[in-house]
């Protein structure tokens, strides 16, 4: 059956996988997961990924959760010469470092998205927002050191980070005064990457929902 991806459009880590798959021209089968109705908790799903998260990938006998593990695997296996994940150990280490940074960004992103979208708790959002802003400050610093997140070229690190940043921009949470380099980087990648389309629908959907919920809870 080839590569199968289990996910949903809105999820940032799923969109990182969609972006990478499109970037390397990978043909895969997409399975939408009905998360609201326990789609990640079925016995079949838990067998593939006991952590019950999307994205989950299946490729033959290999089942993987964790978006960063999935995107590095896909390039290693299906596009080993791609500049998205350089072979040089030092260059690759820089990309890996930023991918680990993105894991923290993801946690801090969820820290603001969850209370706005699910528990509708404005106080929790306000408590968690400074942690997200700290991650953004660090990213702003990274983008002062090089043109892209892990160096001069666009790599997996850019794509992993991009899905969070585009969502925050749509949500109105990416002020240009505080984070001008992040805003400029986002605008450039949105127009430069021919495969960026894989991120648009989900990013608009989730960013729009965050913006709307914040406005309602703040009213
Ligand atoms: N670190 C994970 C995060 C994945 C994650 O949190 N996915 C959410 C959707 S955005 C999910 O599946 N939540 C359902 C659950 O945890 O049961 C990754 O990068 O893949």
mmCIF file of C-alpha atoms and ligand atoms in Angstrom:
data_model
loop_
_atom_site.group_PDB
_atom_site.id
_atom_site.type_symbol
_atom_site.label_atom_id
_atom_site.label_comp_id
_atom_site.label_asym_id
_atom_site.label_seq_id
_atom_site.Cartn_x
_atom_site.Cartn_y
_atom_site.Cartn_z
ATOM 1 C CA UNK A 1 0.000 0.000 0.000
ATOM 2 C CA UNK A 2 2.988 2.333 0.330
ATOM 3 C CA UNK A 3 3.129 5.143 2.859
ATOM 4 C CA UNK A 4 -0.062 5.875 4.826
ATOM 5 C CA UNK A 5 -0.522 9.069 6.807
ATOM 6 C CA UNK A 6 -3.176 9.312 9.507
ATOM 7 C CA UNK A 7 -4.053 12.867 10.466
ATOM 8 C CA UNK A 8 -6.253 15.955 10.309
ATOM 9 C CA UNK A 9 -5.788 19.183 8.336
ATOM 10 C CA UNK A 10 -5.802 21.605 11.270
ATOM 11 C CA UNK A 11 -3.079 19.919 13.327
ATOM 12 C CA UNK A 12 0.277 21.724 12.952
ATOM 13 C CA UNK A 13 2.413 18.567 13.306
ATOM 14 C CA UNK A 14 0.242 16.843 10.667
ATOM 15 C CA UNK A 15 0.789 19.801 8.356
ATOM 16 C CA UNK A 16 4.555 19.480 8.765
ATOM 17 C CA UNK A 17 4.219 15.949 7.390
ATOM 18 C CA UNK A 18 1.943 17.087 4.544
ATOM 19 C CA UNK A 19 4.438 19.833 3.619
ATOM 20 C CA UNK A 20 7.411 17.483 3.595
ATOM 21 C CA UNK A 21 5.537 14.835 1.604
ATOM 22 C CA UNK A 22 4.612 17.436 -1.018
ATOM 23 C CA UNK A 23 8.118 18.916 -1.031
ATOM 24 C CA UNK A 24 9.705 15.544 -1.850
ATOM 25 C CA UNK A 25 6.918 14.480 -4.221
ATOM 26 C CA UNK A 26 5.871 11.510 -2.112
ATOM 27 C CA UNK A 27 2.799 9.582 -3.152
ATOM 28 C CA UNK A 28 0.908 8.493 -0.045
ATOM 29 C CA UNK A 29 -2.514 7.447 1.169
ATOM 30 C CA UNK A 30 -4.170 9.920 3.525
ATOM 31 C CA UNK A 31 -6.508 8.708 6.253
ATOM 32 C CA UNK A 32 -8.539 11.408 7.986
ATOM 33 C CA UNK A 33 -8.905 10.575 11.686
ATOM 34 C CA UNK A 34 -12.169 11.341 13.480
ATOM 35 C CA UNK A 35 -10.487 12.654 16.616
ATOM 36 C CA UNK A 36 -13.653 14.031 18.208
ATOM 37 C CA UNK A 37 -15.165 10.542 18.205
ATOM 38 C CA UNK A 38 -12.173 8.654 19.568
ATOM 39 C CA UNK A 39 -10.482 7.921 16.257
ATOM 40 C CA UNK A 40 -7.030 7.875 17.874
ATOM 41 C CA UNK A 41 -8.172 5.569 20.699
ATOM 42 C CA UNK A 42 -9.388 2.568 18.718
ATOM 43 C CA UNK A 43 -7.502 -0.718 19.253
ATOM 44 C CA UNK A 44 -6.212 -0.550 15.644
ATOM 45 C CA UNK A 45 -4.919 2.990 16.066
ATOM 46 C CA UNK A 46 -3.335 2.325 19.467
ATOM 47 C CA UNK A 47 -1.530 -0.660 17.964
ATOM 48 C CA UNK A 48 0.100 1.703 15.470
ATOM 49 C CA UNK A 49 0.720 4.494 17.970
ATOM 50 C CA UNK A 50 0.149 3.893 21.698
ATOM 51 C CA UNK A 51 0.570 7.642 22.291
ATOM 52 C CA UNK A 52 -2.757 8.146 20.379
ATOM 53 C CA UNK A 53 -1.530 11.188 18.470
ATOM 54 C CA UNK A 54 -1.699 12.423 14.909
ATOM 55 C CA UNK A 55 0.263 12.446 12.721
ATOM 56 C CA UNK A 56 0.842 8.725 12.629
ATOM 57 C CA UNK A 57 2.564 7.058 9.717
ATOM 58 C CA UNK A 58 2.568 3.483 8.470
ATOM 59 C CA UNK A 59 5.028 2.231 5.906
ATOM 60 C CA UNK A 60 4.872 -1.528 5.579
ATOM 61 C CA UNK A 61 5.686 -2.956 9.010
ATOM 62 C CA UNK A 62 6.906 0.387 10.353
ATOM 63 C CA UNK A 63 4.448 2.456 12.388
ATOM 64 C CA UNK A 64 5.578 5.835 13.682
ATOM 65 C CA UNK A 65 4.113 8.603 15.792
ATOM 66 C CA UNK A 66 5.848 11.972 16.359
ATOM 67 C CA UNK A 67 5.993 14.349 13.408
ATOM 68 C CA UNK A 68 9.741 14.980 13.643
ATOM 69 C CA UNK A 69 10.493 11.233 13.524
ATOM 70 C CA UNK A 70 8.130 10.905 10.565
ATOM 71 C CA UNK A 71 9.543 13.767 8.474
ATOM 72 C CA UNK A 72 13.176 12.743 9.007
ATOM 73 C CA UNK A 73 12.277 9.142 8.117
ATOM 74 C CA UNK A 74 10.463 10.196 4.950
ATOM 75 C CA UNK A 75 13.421 12.215 3.680
ATOM 76 C CA UNK A 76 15.953 9.563 4.721
ATOM 77 C CA UNK A 77 14.032 6.867 2.918
ATOM 78 C CA UNK A 78 12.415 8.604 -0.046
ATOM 79 C CA UNK A 79 14.569 11.660 -0.798
ATOM 80 C CA UNK A 80 18.015 10.949 0.687
ATOM 81 C CA UNK A 81 19.690 13.608 -1.453
ATOM 82 C CA UNK A 82 17.256 16.354 -0.487
ATOM 83 C CA UNK A 83 18.719 19.563 0.945
ATOM 84 C CA UNK A 84 15.847 19.562 3.413
ATOM 85 C CA UNK A 85 17.867 17.227 5.645
ATOM 86 C CA UNK A 86 21.579 17.670 4.843
ATOM 87 C CA UNK A 87 23.875 14.652 5.060
ATOM 88 C CA UNK A 88 26.873 16.498 6.492
ATOM 89 C CA UNK A 89 26.891 15.622 10.233
ATOM 90 C CA UNK A 90 27.392 19.202 11.418
ATOM 91 C CA UNK A 91 24.736 20.617 9.099
ATOM 92 C CA UNK A 92 22.341 17.849 10.077
ATOM 93 C CA UNK A 93 23.002 18.452 13.769
ATOM 94 C CA UNK A 94 21.934 22.084 13.346
ATOM 95 C CA UNK A 95 18.688 20.966 11.747
ATOM 96 C CA UNK A 96 18.138 18.401 14.525
ATOM 97 C CA UNK A 97 18.744 21.052 17.156
ATOM 98 C CA UNK A 98 16.079 23.299 15.682
ATOM 99 C CA UNK A 99 13.686 20.345 15.341
ATOM 100 C CA UNK A 100 14.074 19.805 19.083
ATOM 101 C CA UNK A 101 13.414 23.517 19.560
ATOM 102 C CA UNK A 102 10.216 23.041 17.581
ATOM 103 C CA UNK A 103 9.062 20.329 20.002
ATOM 104 C CA UNK A 104 9.141 22.993 22.719
ATOM 105 C CA UNK A 105 7.392 25.480 20.448
ATOM 106 C CA UNK A 106 4.682 22.887 19.852
ATOM 107 C CA UNK A 107 4.121 22.394 23.580
ATOM 108 C CA UNK A 108 3.914 26.152 24.124
ATOM 109 C CA UNK A 109 1.601 26.522 21.130
ATOM 110 C CA UNK A 110 -0.708 23.892 22.600
ATOM 111 C CA UNK A 111 -0.533 25.780 25.887
ATOM 112 C CA UNK A 112 -2.436 28.664 24.304
ATOM 113 C CA UNK A 113 -4.543 26.755 21.762
ATOM 114 C CA UNK A 114 -5.993 24.204 24.180
ATOM 115 C CA UNK A 115 -7.550 26.681 26.651
ATOM 116 C CA UNK A 116 -8.925 28.808 23.815
ATOM 117 C CA UNK A 117 -10.369 25.993 21.738
ATOM 118 C CA UNK A 118 -11.332 23.294 24.217
ATOM 119 C CA UNK A 119 -11.618 24.408 27.834
ATOM 120 C CA UNK A 120 -12.517 28.041 26.939
ATOM 121 C CA UNK A 121 -10.384 29.259 29.803
ATOM 122 C CA UNK A 122 -9.055 32.777 29.172
ATOM 123 C CA UNK A 123 -7.055 32.844 32.422
ATOM 124 C CA UNK A 124 -5.201 29.666 31.433
ATOM 125 C CA UNK A 125 -4.467 31.223 28.024
ATOM 126 C CA UNK A 126 -3.084 34.357 29.676
ATOM 127 C CA UNK A 127 -0.955 32.314 32.074
ATOM 128 C CA UNK A 128 0.564 30.271 29.234
ATOM 129 C CA UNK A 129 1.023 33.014 26.633
ATOM 130 C CA UNK A 130 4.389 34.310 27.994
ATOM 131 C CA UNK A 131 5.927 30.843 27.489
ATOM 132 C CA UNK A 132 4.918 30.893 23.831
ATOM 133 C CA UNK A 133 6.283 34.416 23.481
ATOM 134 C CA UNK A 134 9.623 33.253 24.911
ATOM 135 C CA UNK A 135 9.818 30.560 22.216
ATOM 136 C CA UNK A 136 9.070 33.224 19.604
ATOM 137 C CA UNK A 137 11.791 35.478 21.021
ATOM 138 C CA UNK A 138 14.271 32.628 20.648
ATOM 139 C CA UNK A 139 13.149 31.992 17.073
ATOM 140 C CA UNK A 140 13.554 35.707 16.354
ATOM 141 C CA UNK A 141 17.147 35.364 17.622
ATOM 142 C CA UNK A 142 17.771 32.282 15.422
ATOM 143 C CA UNK A 143 16.565 34.212 12.385
ATOM 144 C CA UNK A 144 19.073 36.941 13.178
ATOM 145 C CA UNK A 145 21.871 34.350 12.928
ATOM 146 C CA UNK A 146 20.926 32.897 9.548
ATOM 147 C CA UNK A 147 18.495 33.469 6.722
ATOM 148 C CA UNK A 148 16.455 30.389 7.616
ATOM 149 C CA UNK A 149 15.808 28.502 10.837
ATOM 150 C CA UNK A 150 18.841 26.182 10.669
ATOM 151 C CA UNK A 151 21.103 27.939 8.188
ATOM 152 C CA UNK A 152 20.991 29.604 4.806
ATOM 153 C CA UNK A 153 18.889 26.937 3.099
ATOM 154 C CA UNK A 154 15.326 25.863 3.802
ATOM 155 C CA UNK A 155 15.368 22.611 5.771
ATOM 156 C CA UNK A 156 13.018 20.355 7.692
ATOM 157 C CA UNK A 157 13.473 22.737 10.617
ATOM 158 C CA UNK A 158 11.806 25.552 8.660
ATOM 159 C CA UNK A 159 8.857 23.370 7.706
ATOM 160 C CA UNK A 160 8.348 22.087 11.262
ATOM 161 C CA UNK A 161 8.373 25.624 12.666
ATOM 162 C CA UNK A 162 6.396 27.156 9.784
ATOM 163 C CA UNK A 163 3.169 25.285 10.568
ATOM 164 C CA UNK A 164 3.017 26.851 14.023
ATOM 165 C CA UNK A 165 4.051 30.317 12.887
ATOM 166 C CA UNK A 166 1.561 30.560 10.017
ATOM 167 C CA UNK A 167 -1.227 29.572 12.415
ATOM 168 C CA UNK A 168 -0.179 32.213 14.941
ATOM 169 C CA UNK A 169 -0.056 34.837 12.192
ATOM 170 C CA UNK A 170 -3.611 33.983 11.107
ATOM 171 C CA UNK A 171 -4.685 34.089 14.750
ATOM 172 C CA UNK A 172 -3.267 37.629 15.059
ATOM 173 C CA UNK A 173 -0.680 36.564 17.654
ATOM 174 C CA UNK A 174 2.515 37.387 15.756
ATOM 175 C CA UNK A 175 3.106 41.101 16.276
ATOM 176 C CA UNK A 176 5.490 42.590 13.727
ATOM 177 C CA UNK A 177 6.985 45.049 16.233
ATOM 178 C CA UNK A 178 8.277 42.316 18.533
ATOM 179 C CA UNK A 179 9.027 39.635 15.891
ATOM 180 C CA UNK A 180 9.890 41.399 12.602
ATOM 181 C CA UNK A 181 12.304 38.711 11.380
ATOM 182 C CA UNK A 182 9.788 35.912 11.942
ATOM 183 C CA UNK A 183 7.151 37.860 10.040
ATOM 184 C CA UNK A 184 9.535 38.537 7.114
ATOM 185 C CA UNK A 185 10.671 34.880 7.039
ATOM 186 C CA UNK A 186 7.029 33.688 7.008
ATOM 187 C CA UNK A 187 6.066 36.038 4.168
ATOM 188 C CA UNK A 188 9.106 34.950 2.144
ATOM 189 C CA UNK A 189 8.489 31.211 2.578
ATOM 190 C CA UNK A 190 4.783 31.573 1.825
ATOM 191 C CA UNK A 191 5.635 33.003 -1.579
ATOM 192 C CA UNK A 192 8.852 31.057 -2.282
ATOM 193 C CA UNK A 193 7.890 27.473 -1.482
ATOM 194 C CA UNK A 194 5.981 25.872 -4.359
ATOM 195 C CA UNK A 195 4.609 23.238 -1.961
ATOM 196 C CA UNK A 196 3.371 25.756 0.638
ATOM 197 C CA UNK A 197 -0.214 25.068 -0.501
ATOM 198 C CA UNK A 198 -0.152 21.925 1.674
ATOM 199 C CA UNK A 199 -0.266 24.181 4.745
ATOM 200 C CA UNK A 200 -2.852 26.771 3.739
ATOM 201 C CA UNK A 201 -6.240 25.227 4.485
ATOM 202 C CA UNK A 202 -5.351 23.773 7.892
ATOM 203 C CA UNK A 203 -3.464 26.856 8.990
ATOM 204 C CA UNK A 204 -6.373 29.161 8.103
ATOM 205 C CA UNK A 205 -8.832 26.832 9.796
ATOM 206 C CA UNK A 206 -6.956 26.535 13.095
ATOM 207 C CA UNK A 207 -5.653 30.115 13.169
ATOM 208 C CA UNK A 208 -9.138 31.423 12.419
ATOM 209 C CA UNK A 209 -10.678 29.332 15.208
ATOM 210 C CA UNK A 210 -8.071 30.570 17.705
ATOM 211 C CA UNK A 211 -8.671 34.192 16.701
ATOM 212 C CA UNK A 212 -12.430 33.842 16.975
ATOM 213 C CA UNK A 213 -12.303 32.125 20.357
ATOM 214 C CA UNK A 214 -9.922 34.735 21.761
ATOM 215 C CA UNK A 215 -12.226 37.538 20.602
ATOM 216 C CA UNK A 216 -15.286 35.856 22.108
ATOM 217 C CA UNK A 217 -13.654 35.078 25.446
ATOM 218 C CA UNK A 218 -12.184 38.587 25.692
ATOM 219 C CA UNK A 219 -15.490 40.349 24.888
HETATM 220 N N1 LIG B 1 4.784 15.781 19.518
HETATM 221 C C1 LIG B 1 3.729 15.285 18.697
HETATM 222 C C2 LIG B 1 2.473 16.081 18.960
HETATM 223 C C3 LIG B 1 1.267 15.456 18.290
HETATM 224 C C4 LIG B 1 -0.026 15.967 18.872
HETATM 225 O O1 LIG B 1 -0.077 16.518 19.969
HETATM 226 N N2 LIG B 1 -1.089 15.798 18.123
HETATM 227 C C5 LIG B 1 -2.405 16.168 18.632
HETATM 228 C C6 LIG B 1 -3.166 16.884 17.526
HETATM 229 S S1 LIG B 1 -2.378 18.395 17.065
HETATM 230 C C7 LIG B 1 -3.153 14.903 19.001
HETATM 231 O O2 LIG B 1 -3.054 13.920 18.307
HETATM 232 N N3 LIG B 1 -3.881 14.911 20.113
HETATM 233 C C8 LIG B 1 -4.700 13.786 20.509
HETATM 234 C C9 LIG B 1 -4.224 13.111 21.745
HETATM 235 O O3 LIG B 1 -3.175 13.489 22.302
HETATM 236 O O4 LIG B 1 -4.904 12.163 22.155
HETATM 237 C C10 LIG B 1 4.116 15.340 17.219
HETATM 238 O O5 LIG B 1 4.929 16.215 16.860
HETATM 239 O O6 LIG B 1 3.636 14.537 16.435
#
